[in-house]
Amino acid sequence: MWQKVKVQLGMSFLVTVFWYCRRLYNYLARLLKWWTSYLQRRFLKNVSVSPEVDLLGYCRREWKGDDTKQAKHIREAYEDLFWTYHIKYLRQVRRDNYSVLRAVLFQIFSQGISFPSWMKERDILKLPEKLLYSQGCNWIQQYSFGPERYTGPNAFGKLRKCMEALKTSWTEASSIKDHEERGNMCNMLFSDEIKEHKLYEAIKFVMLYEVVEAYEQMKNRQEHLPNLFSLLLARDSSSDPLSFMMNHLNAVGDSGRLEQVEMLLLGYLLEVKIKIYRLHKFNTENFQVTYPDEYKREWQEISLLTEDDRFYHIPITRT
C-alpha cells in the first residue's frame, strides 16, 4: 500500500510541476511577444528609411486633392515609373538635409556593396591626420558637422570618430551574406540618429579630401583628372578646397544639401553609378540622370527618385 501511495504522490507532484512550468512558459511567451511588439513600435518610429510601400498608393496619398498642373505632372511621372520602369514600391527617406546621403549610403549597405577600390588601398582612418599634418590644412578646424555646426581645435578628433563609424559599419554590412540579416542590420543602424550623422559627416569629409588631392594635382599638372573636378572648382564659391568646405560642405545636413555637381563627386568617390528619376523633369531629357557620367562598367548601380531635387526616396523595381 505504501509503495502505491508513494507512486501516486510522485505522479501528482510531477503533474503539478508540469502544470506550473506550462503556466510559466505561457507567461514568458506573452511577455516576450509584448516586449518584441513594443520594441518594433519604438524602432519603426525612429527609423529614417521606412519599409517598402506601394508606389501608386504613395502617390495617391501624397498628391490627392491637388489638381494643380504640377501635381498632375508628378502623378503622370509616377504612373510612368510603374508601367514603363516596373518600379512597384518605394522606401521613404527622412526629409532633411542629409536626405541624398542617407538614400545613397542605405542602398550601398543594404546591397552589401564593398569598399571602393581606393579605400581598400588606404586606411581611411588616417585621412584626417594626413590632411591636417602632412598637407598642412589646419583650416579643417573650421569644419562644421551638419546641424551641430561644430568648429574648433577638436574637429580633428571628431572627424576621426566619424571615419571610424563609417569604416566599422561599412565593413559589417559588406561582410553579411544573408540579405535579410543585412537588412535588419541596416534598419538598426538607420534608426540611430547619432551614428547616422557620423556616417554622413565621414562621407562629406572624404569628399573634401578628394577635392584637396585633385586641387594639388591640378596645380602641379601631375595627371589627367575627371572633368567633374574642373566643374566643381570652376565655381566662384568653390574655387579652392577651403571655399568648397566653407560655402558648400559645411551647410550640408544643416541649411543646405548636395548640388548636382557634388553628386558627380559623390558617385565618383563611392564608385557607384547613381541613377536618379527626377519626377519634376518628366517628359524631358533630364527625367533620368546618372552621376557620375564617367563611370566604370564594374561599378554597381543604385537608384533614387526625387520630386524636387531636394528630398530623395528609394525606388524598388519588380519585374
Short mmCIF file of N, CA and C in Angstrom, two decimals, residues 1 19 59 63 66 96 111 137 143 150 163 187 218 240 267 269 293 296 319:
data_model
loop_
_atom_site.label_atom_id
_atom_site.label_comp_id
_atom_site.label_asym_id
_atom_site.label_seq_id
_atom_site.Cartn_x
_atom_site.Cartn_y
_atom_site.Cartn_z
N MET A 1 0.83 -1.21 0.00
CA MET A 1 0.00 0.00 0.00
C MET A 1 0.87 1.26 0.00
N TRP A 19 2.32 21.42 -14.71
CA TRP A 19 1.29 22.46 -14.86
C TRP A 19 1.87 23.85 -14.60
N CYS A 59 1.68 57.65 -54.12
CA CYS A 59 1.38 58.79 -54.98
C CYS A 59 -0.03 59.33 -54.70
N TRP A 63 -0.52 63.14 -53.19
CA TRP A 63 -0.94 64.13 -54.18
C TRP A 63 -2.45 64.18 -54.38
N ASP A 66 -5.03 67.53 -55.00
CA ASP A 66 -4.24 68.63 -55.57
C ASP A 66 -4.36 68.55 -57.09
N ASP A 96 15.26 65.56 -44.63
CA ASP A 96 16.12 66.56 -44.02
C ASP A 96 17.27 66.82 -44.98
N GLN A 111 22.70 46.59 -49.99
CA GLN A 111 23.08 45.71 -51.10
C GLN A 111 24.41 45.00 -50.85
N CYS A 137 46.68 71.43 -43.83
CA CYS A 137 45.35 72.06 -43.95
C CYS A 137 44.76 72.29 -42.56
N TYR A 143 35.71 73.12 -39.89
CA TYR A 143 34.73 72.16 -40.41
C TYR A 143 33.49 72.14 -39.51
N TYR A 150 29.71 72.43 -35.52
CA TYR A 150 30.87 72.34 -34.62
C TYR A 150 32.14 72.80 -35.32
N MET A 163 35.06 58.81 -39.12
CA MET A 163 35.68 57.86 -40.05
C MET A 163 35.67 56.45 -39.47
N ASN A 187 18.48 48.47 -40.84
CA ASN A 187 17.35 49.11 -40.16
C ASN A 187 17.75 49.59 -38.77
N MET A 218 46.00 69.38 -59.84
CA MET A 218 45.73 70.35 -60.90
C MET A 218 46.76 71.48 -60.88
N ASP A 240 38.63 76.76 -54.50
CA ASP A 240 39.69 76.03 -53.81
C ASP A 240 39.05 75.20 -52.72
N GLY A 267 29.22 60.04 -56.43
CA GLY A 267 29.25 58.77 -57.14
C GLY A 267 30.65 58.34 -57.47
N LEU A 269 33.59 59.05 -55.89
CA LEU A 269 34.42 58.58 -54.78
C LEU A 269 33.88 57.30 -54.14
N ASP A 293 28.77 60.87 -64.84
CA ASP A 293 28.52 60.45 -66.22
C ASP A 293 29.69 59.64 -66.76
N LYS A 296 32.87 53.37 -64.45
CA LYS A 296 33.42 52.10 -64.92
C LYS A 296 32.34 51.04 -64.94
N THR A 319 10.02 43.01 -61.55
CA THR A 319 9.74 42.63 -62.94
C THR A 319 8.60 41.64 -63.01
#
